């Protein structure tokens, strides 16, 4: 290979690798949340996969092996009890690789909100969650308005954002 | 043996340094891939006898005890 061709090859390789490194973009505040239907999610309760439009939605990613996720469920159930009457929808998405583990967790926790299973981890990869659990507060137009990463026993900031978004809606 | 041209060497190093190989994105275990890491069998303190023996060795060698381990399941959550 001539020196010129070597340089061209190296530059091309550099470009391709750099593009691959920066191609993945995580969903952040202001982005449109990906549609749930194409990810082939399974509703653990047996119903349909809900649409994100027309309702303020909290999409929460959880796993049966994640201890903070387990701790967050009662807190989210409380949030749901307080705000579902005002139009809040909570969609909890399991990213478990083992369907039986997701189902067992769901049965044990018996949440009042919708629980889905991202069995092929398509949605979670598209969203690129930074930690487990992570919740995305999505407005009626499908845009992410707030991201709550992790669970430390307090959802005060999330509650504030929900209040604000529901007030905006009405 | 043919001598490597400095320009090519620099470009090669630049390619590796600025490419995806140098980012943590490509090597980091994603949060949703940590089911195995979070398993009970991955915990270093899963065997009480082994923990007690390790603690004894630690105490005998360094005259120090306790202060071992932190909260969390190993899943890297939070």
mmCIF file of C-alpha atoms in Angstrom:
data_model
loop_
_atom_site.group_PDB
_atom_site.id
_atom_site.type_symbol
_atom_site.label_atom_id
_atom_site.label_comp_id
_atom_site.label_asym_id
_atom_site.label_seq_id
_atom_site.Cartn_x
_atom_site.Cartn_y
_atom_site.Cartn_z
ATOM 1 C CA UNK A 1 0.000 0.000 0.000
ATOM 2 C CA UNK A 2 1.416 3.413 -0.961
ATOM 3 C CA UNK A 3 1.876 6.013 1.804
ATOM 4 C CA UNK A 4 -0.920 8.165 0.371
ATOM 5 C CA UNK A 5 -3.352 5.249 0.367
ATOM 6 C CA UNK A 6 -2.313 4.353 3.904
ATOM 7 C CA UNK A 7 -3.111 7.884 5.064
ATOM 8 C CA UNK A 8 -6.478 7.790 3.301
ATOM 9 C CA UNK A 9 -7.253 4.437 4.876
ATOM 10 C CA UNK A 10 -6.349 5.641 8.343
ATOM 11 C CA UNK A 11 -8.448 8.785 7.979
ATOM 12 C CA UNK A 12 -11.414 6.728 6.804
ATOM 13 C CA UNK A 13 -11.004 4.331 9.717
ATOM 14 C CA UNK A 14 -10.784 7.258 12.109
ATOM 15 C CA UNK A 15 -13.978 8.757 10.708
ATOM 16 C CA UNK A 16 -15.884 5.488 10.836
ATOM 17 C CA UNK A 17 -14.847 4.670 14.395
ATOM 18 C CA UNK A 18 -15.588 8.165 15.633
ATOM 19 C CA UNK A 19 -19.009 8.082 14.003
ATOM 20 C CA UNK A 20 -19.736 4.729 15.648
ATOM 21 C CA UNK A 21 -18.701 6.076 19.022
ATOM 22 C CA UNK A 22 -20.922 9.117 18.873
ATOM 23 C CA UNK A 23 -23.872 7.687 16.928
ATOM 24 C CA UNK A 24 -25.805 6.554 20.011
ATOM 25 C CA UNK A 25 -27.690 9.389 21.624
ATOM 26 C CA UNK A 26 -29.464 8.864 24.909
ATOM 27 C CA UNK A 27 -32.948 10.297 25.374
ATOM 28 C CA UNK A 28 -32.793 13.494 27.376
ATOM 29 C CA UNK A 29 -35.054 16.359 28.414
ATOM 30 C CA UNK A 30 -36.627 17.970 25.346
ATOM 31 C CA UNK A 31 -36.354 14.855 23.168
ATOM 32 C CA UNK A 32 -39.343 12.953 21.873
ATOM 33 C CA UNK A 33 -39.726 9.705 23.788
ATOM 34 C CA UNK A 34 -39.631 6.669 21.462
ATOM 35 C CA UNK A 35 -42.969 5.055 20.627
ATOM 36 C CA UNK A 36 -43.727 1.984 22.725
ATOM 37 C CA UNK A 37 -45.441 -0.074 20.024
ATOM 38 C CA UNK A 38 -42.402 -0.820 17.782
ATOM 39 C CA UNK A 39 -40.442 -2.222 20.741
ATOM 40 C CA UNK A 40 -42.827 -5.211 20.927
ATOM 41 C CA UNK A 41 -43.464 -4.767 24.624
ATOM 42 C CA UNK A 42 -45.631 -7.239 26.493
ATOM 43 C CA UNK A 43 -48.239 -5.981 28.934
ATOM 44 C CA UNK A 44 -47.779 -8.088 32.070
ATOM 45 C CA UNK A 45 -51.397 -7.439 32.974
ATOM 46 C CA UNK A 46 -52.568 -8.844 29.656
ATOM 47 C CA UNK A 47 -53.945 -5.629 28.150
ATOM 48 C CA UNK A 48 -52.732 -3.492 25.277
ATOM 49 C CA UNK A 49 -49.581 -1.413 25.243
ATOM 50 C CA UNK A 50 -50.726 2.128 26.061
ATOM 51 C CA UNK A 51 -50.076 5.131 23.864
ATOM 52 C CA UNK A 52 -47.989 7.969 25.223
ATOM 53 C CA UNK A 53 -49.976 10.709 23.559
ATOM 54 C CA UNK A 54 -52.920 12.472 25.186
ATOM 55 C CA UNK A 55 -51.743 11.795 28.743
ATOM 56 C CA UNK A 56 -48.985 12.906 31.032
ATOM 57 C CA UNK A 57 -46.972 9.700 31.417
ATOM 58 C CA UNK A 58 -44.243 8.556 33.751
ATOM 59 C CA UNK A 59 -42.232 5.829 32.027
ATOM 60 C CA UNK A 60 -40.153 3.939 34.569
ATOM 61 C CA UNK A 61 -37.503 1.357 33.706
ATOM 62 C CA UNK A 62 -37.074 -1.411 36.290
ATOM 63 C CA UNK A 63 -35.653 -4.890 36.738
ATOM 64 C CA UNK A 64 -36.400 -7.680 39.183
ATOM 65 C CA UNK A 65 -32.711 -7.854 40.205
ATOM 66 C CA UNK A 66 -32.511 -4.143 41.002
ATOM 67 C CA UNK A 67 -33.015 -3.444 44.715
ATOM 68 C CA UNK A 68 -33.745 0.314 44.328
ATOM 69 C CA UNK A 69 -36.421 -0.554 41.731
ATOM 70 C CA UNK A 70 -38.142 -2.723 44.311
ATOM 71 C CA UNK A 71 -37.998 0.121 46.809
ATOM 72 C CA UNK A 72 -39.386 2.579 44.262
ATOM 73 C CA UNK A 73 -42.572 0.640 43.481
ATOM 74 C CA UNK A 74 -44.515 1.559 46.653
ATOM 75 C CA UNK A 75 -43.513 5.205 46.174
ATOM 76 C CA UNK A 76 -44.706 5.136 42.572
ATOM 77 C CA UNK A 77 -47.926 3.420 43.614
ATOM 78 C CA UNK A 78 -48.475 6.309 46.004
ATOM 79 C CA UNK A 79 -47.815 8.829 43.238
ATOM 80 C CA UNK A 80 -50.236 6.978 41.001
ATOM 81 C CA UNK A 81 -52.899 7.018 43.712
ATOM 82 C CA UNK A 82 -52.491 10.757 44.131
ATOM 83 C CA UNK A 83 -52.306 11.835 40.499
ATOM 84 C CA UNK A 84 -54.046 9.235 38.317
ATOM 85 C CA UNK A 85 -57.344 11.027 38.869
ATOM 86 C CA UNK A 86 -55.794 14.178 37.427
ATOM 87 C CA UNK A 87 -54.569 12.383 34.322
ATOM 88 C CA UNK A 88 -51.188 10.887 35.220
ATOM 89 C CA UNK A 89 -50.391 7.554 33.627
ATOM 90 C CA UNK A 90 -47.539 5.419 34.952
ATOM 91 C CA UNK A 91 -45.972 2.845 32.661
ATOM 92 C CA UNK A 92 -43.337 0.669 34.319
ATOM 93 C CA UNK A 93 -41.138 -1.151 31.834
ATOM 94 C CA UNK A 94 -39.236 -4.247 32.931
ATOM 95 C CA UNK A 95 -35.924 -4.839 31.206
ATOM 96 C CA UNK A 96 -35.470 -8.342 32.628
ATOM 97 C CA UNK A 97 -33.899 -10.878 30.318
ATOM 98 C CA UNK A 98 -35.865 -13.649 32.021
ATOM 99 C CA UNK A 99 -39.633 -13.224 31.507
ATOM 100 C CA UNK A 100 -40.413 -15.404 34.551
ATOM 101 C CA UNK A 101 -38.420 -13.065 36.792
ATOM 102 C CA UNK A 102 -40.339 -10.041 35.519
ATOM 103 C CA UNK A 103 -43.687 -11.755 36.012
ATOM 104 C CA UNK A 104 -42.792 -12.965 39.530
ATOM 105 C CA UNK A 105 -41.688 -9.452 40.533
ATOM 106 C CA UNK A 106 -44.818 -7.914 39.069
ATOM 107 C CA UNK A 107 -47.080 -10.417 40.858
ATOM 108 C CA UNK A 108 -45.298 -9.857 44.151
ATOM 109 C CA UNK A 109 -45.418 -6.060 43.944
ATOM 110 C CA UNK A 110 -48.926 -5.965 42.389
ATOM 111 C CA UNK A 111 -48.626 -2.338 41.226
ATOM 112 C CA UNK A 112 -51.825 -0.417 40.436
ATOM 113 C CA UNK A 113 -50.226 1.023 37.282
ATOM 114 C CA UNK A 114 -49.396 -0.552 33.913
ATOM 115 C CA UNK A 115 -46.355 -2.840 33.801
ATOM 116 C CA UNK A 116 -44.767 -3.828 30.494
ATOM 117 C CA UNK A 117 -41.904 -6.150 29.645
ATOM 118 C CA UNK A 118 -39.223 -5.081 27.193
ATOM 119 C CA UNK A 119 -38.245 -8.694 26.560
ATOM 120 C CA UNK A 120 -35.774 -7.933 23.788
ATOM 121 C CA UNK A 121 -34.418 -4.821 25.529
ATOM 122 C CA UNK A 122 -35.143 -2.796 22.395
ATOM 123 C CA UNK A 123 -36.734 0.196 24.102
ATOM 124 C CA UNK A 124 -34.170 0.438 26.885
ATOM 125 C CA UNK A 125 -31.343 0.412 24.371
ATOM 126 C CA UNK A 126 -33.041 3.073 22.299
ATOM 127 C CA UNK A 127 -33.601 5.226 25.368
ATOM 128 C CA UNK A 128 -30.172 4.475 26.832
ATOM 129 C CA UNK A 129 -31.055 4.664 30.521
ATOM 130 C CA UNK A 130 -28.154 5.968 32.628
ATOM 131 C CA UNK A 131 -28.923 3.869 35.701
ATOM 132 C CA UNK A 132 -31.521 1.566 37.187
ATOM 133 C CA UNK A 133 -34.201 2.624 37.860
ATOM 134 C CA UNK A 134 -34.760 5.695 35.687
ATOM 135 C CA UNK A 135 -38.063 7.462 35.127
ATOM 136 C CA UNK A 136 -38.974 9.732 32.223
ATOM 137 C CA UNK A 137 -41.792 12.201 32.654
ATOM 138 C CA UNK A 138 -43.383 12.609 29.235
ATOM 139 C CA UNK A 139 -45.897 15.309 28.361
ATOM 140 C CA UNK A 140 -48.998 14.936 26.192
ATOM 141 C CA UNK A 141 -47.083 15.649 23.019
ATOM 142 C CA UNK A 142 -44.657 12.814 23.778
ATOM 143 C CA UNK A 143 -41.772 15.058 24.763
ATOM 144 C CA UNK A 144 -39.565 14.239 27.743
ATOM 145 C CA UNK A 145 -39.908 16.945 30.366
ATOM 146 C CA UNK A 146 -37.983 15.484 33.278
ATOM 147 C CA UNK A 147 -35.633 12.567 33.920
ATOM 148 C CA UNK A 148 -35.364 11.034 37.384
ATOM 149 C CA UNK A 149 -32.341 8.735 37.631
ATOM 150 C CA UNK A 150 -32.048 6.272 40.512
ATOM 151 C CA UNK A 151 -34.161 6.017 43.629
ATOM 152 C CA UNK A 152 -33.005 7.292 46.993
ATOM 153 C CA UNK A 153 -36.283 7.080 48.868
ATOM 154 C CA UNK A 154 -37.493 10.521 47.932
ATOM 155 C CA UNK A 155 -39.565 11.527 44.915
ATOM 156 C CA UNK A 156 -40.128 15.145 45.949
ATOM 157 C CA UNK A 157 -38.517 16.578 42.822
ATOM 158 C CA UNK A 158 -40.487 14.216 40.601
ATOM 159 C CA UNK A 159 -43.690 15.112 42.435
ATOM 160 C CA UNK A 160 -42.964 18.796 41.820
ATOM 161 C CA UNK A 161 -42.461 18.192 38.109
ATOM 162 C CA UNK A 162 -45.664 16.134 37.873
ATOM 163 C CA UNK A 163 -47.619 18.871 39.647
ATOM 164 C CA UNK A 164 -46.200 21.440 37.295
ATOM 165 C CA UNK A 165 -46.949 19.420 34.179
ATOM 166 C CA UNK A 166 -50.495 18.564 35.263
ATOM 167 C CA UNK A 167 -51.145 22.219 36.073
ATOM 168 C CA UNK A 168 -49.871 23.153 32.626
ATOM 169 C CA UNK A 169 -52.205 20.611 31.063
ATOM 170 C CA UNK A 170 -55.375 21.848 32.779
ATOM 171 C CA UNK B 1 12.378 -4.575 8.085
ATOM 172 C CA UNK B 2 10.674 -1.570 6.569
ATOM 173 C CA UNK B 3 10.773 1.538 8.761
ATOM 174 C CA UNK B 4 7.403 2.888 9.839
ATOM 175 C CA UNK B 5 6.900 6.476 8.745
ATOM 176 C CA UNK B 6 6.376 8.862 11.698
ATOM 177 C CA UNK B 7 3.368 10.453 10.005
ATOM 178 C CA UNK B 8 1.635 7.098 9.702
ATOM 179 C CA UNK B 9 2.479 6.261 13.277
ATOM 180 C CA UNK B 10 1.038 9.560 14.527
ATOM 181 C CA UNK B 11 -2.099 9.094 12.421
ATOM 182 C CA UNK B 12 -2.476 5.560 13.686
ATOM 183 C CA UNK B 13 -2.214 6.686 17.295
ATOM 184 C CA UNK B 14 -4.657 9.520 16.596
ATOM 185 C CA UNK B 15 -7.105 7.063 15.043
ATOM 186 C CA UNK B 16 -7.033 4.871 18.136
ATOM 187 C CA UNK B 17 -7.071 7.788 20.560
ATOM 188 C CA UNK B 18 -9.946 9.660 18.972
ATOM 189 C CA UNK B 19 -11.971 6.648 17.950
ATOM 190 C CA UNK B 20 -14.571 4.677 19.816
ATOM 191 C CA UNK B 21 -11.945 2.318 21.232
ATOM 192 C CA UNK B 22 -10.928 5.005 23.693
ATOM 193 C CA UNK B 23 -14.433 5.759 24.942
ATOM 194 C CA UNK B 24 -15.949 4.046 27.940
ATOM 195 C CA UNK B 25 -19.206 3.670 25.992
ATOM 196 C CA UNK B 26 -17.887 0.645 24.151
ATOM 197 C CA UNK B 27 -16.531 -1.241 27.110
ATOM 198 C CA UNK B 28 -18.880 -0.309 29.926
ATOM 199 C CA UNK B 29 -21.507 -2.828 30.968
ATOM 200 C CA UNK B 30 -24.825 -1.097 30.385
ATOM 201 C CA UNK B 31 -27.222 -0.638 33.304
ATOM 202 C CA UNK B 32 -29.702 -3.054 31.727
ATOM 203 C CA UNK B 33 -27.050 -5.758 31.295
ATOM 204 C CA UNK B 34 -26.246 -6.153 34.974
ATOM 205 C CA UNK B 35 -28.594 -8.959 35.958
ATOM 206 C CA UNK B 36 -25.746 -11.434 36.365
ATOM 207 C CA UNK B 37 -23.601 -8.952 38.276
ATOM 208 C CA UNK B 38 -26.499 -8.330 40.646
ATOM 209 C CA UNK B 39 -26.965 -12.016 41.352
ATOM 210 C CA UNK B 40 -26.505 -13.180 44.943
ATOM 211 C CA UNK B 41 -23.664 -15.485 43.941
ATOM 212 C CA UNK B 42 -21.642 -12.455 42.835
ATOM 213 C CA UNK B 43 -21.587 -11.019 46.349
ATOM 214 C CA UNK B 44 -18.203 -11.357 48.045
ATOM 215 C CA UNK B 45 -19.889 -11.731 51.437
ATOM 216 C CA UNK B 46 -22.367 -14.430 50.433
ATOM 217 C CA UNK B 47 -20.632 -17.074 52.591
ATOM 218 C CA UNK B 48 -20.643 -16.084 56.301
ATOM 219 C CA UNK B 49 -17.849 -18.569 57.183
ATOM 220 C CA UNK B 50 -15.607 -17.280 54.429
ATOM 221 C CA UNK B 51 -16.324 -13.696 55.473
ATOM 222 C CA UNK B 52 -15.484 -14.523 59.108
ATOM 223 C CA UNK B 53 -12.210 -16.174 58.091
ATOM 224 C CA UNK B 54 -11.234 -13.283 55.835
ATOM 225 C CA UNK B 55 -12.089 -10.900 58.630
ATOM 226 C CA UNK B 56 -9.895 -12.885 61.028
ATOM 227 C CA UNK B 57 -6.957 -12.784 58.628
ATOM 228 C CA UNK B 58 -7.460 -9.085 58.104
ATOM 229 C CA UNK B 59 -7.571 -8.510 61.868
ATOM 230 C CA UNK B 60 -4.492 -10.684 62.535
ATOM 231 C CA UNK B 61 -2.455 -9.033 59.833
ATOM 232 C CA UNK B 62 -3.436 -5.410 60.208
ATOM 233 C CA UNK B 63 -4.943 -5.240 63.707
ATOM 234 C CA UNK B 64 -8.019 -3.735 62.150
ATOM 235 C CA UNK B 65 -11.547 -4.964 61.964
ATOM 236 C CA UNK B 66 -14.874 -3.876 60.557
ATOM 237 C CA UNK B 67 -15.494 -1.180 58.024
ATOM 238 C CA UNK B 68 -15.727 -3.696 55.234
ATOM 239 C CA UNK B 69 -18.351 -3.654 52.566
ATOM 240 C CA UNK B 70 -20.817 -1.062 51.416
ATOM 241 C CA UNK B 71 -24.510 -1.103 50.704
ATOM 242 C CA UNK B 72 -25.844 -2.262 47.390
ATOM 243 C CA UNK B 73 -26.388 -5.486 45.559
ATOM 244 C CA UNK B 74 -23.563 -5.236 43.075
ATOM 245 C CA UNK B 75 -25.870 -4.330 40.229
ATOM 246 C CA UNK B 76 -24.365 -0.877 40.038
ATOM 247 C CA UNK B 77 -27.794 0.634 40.513
ATOM 248 C CA UNK B 78 -27.742 4.296 41.462
#
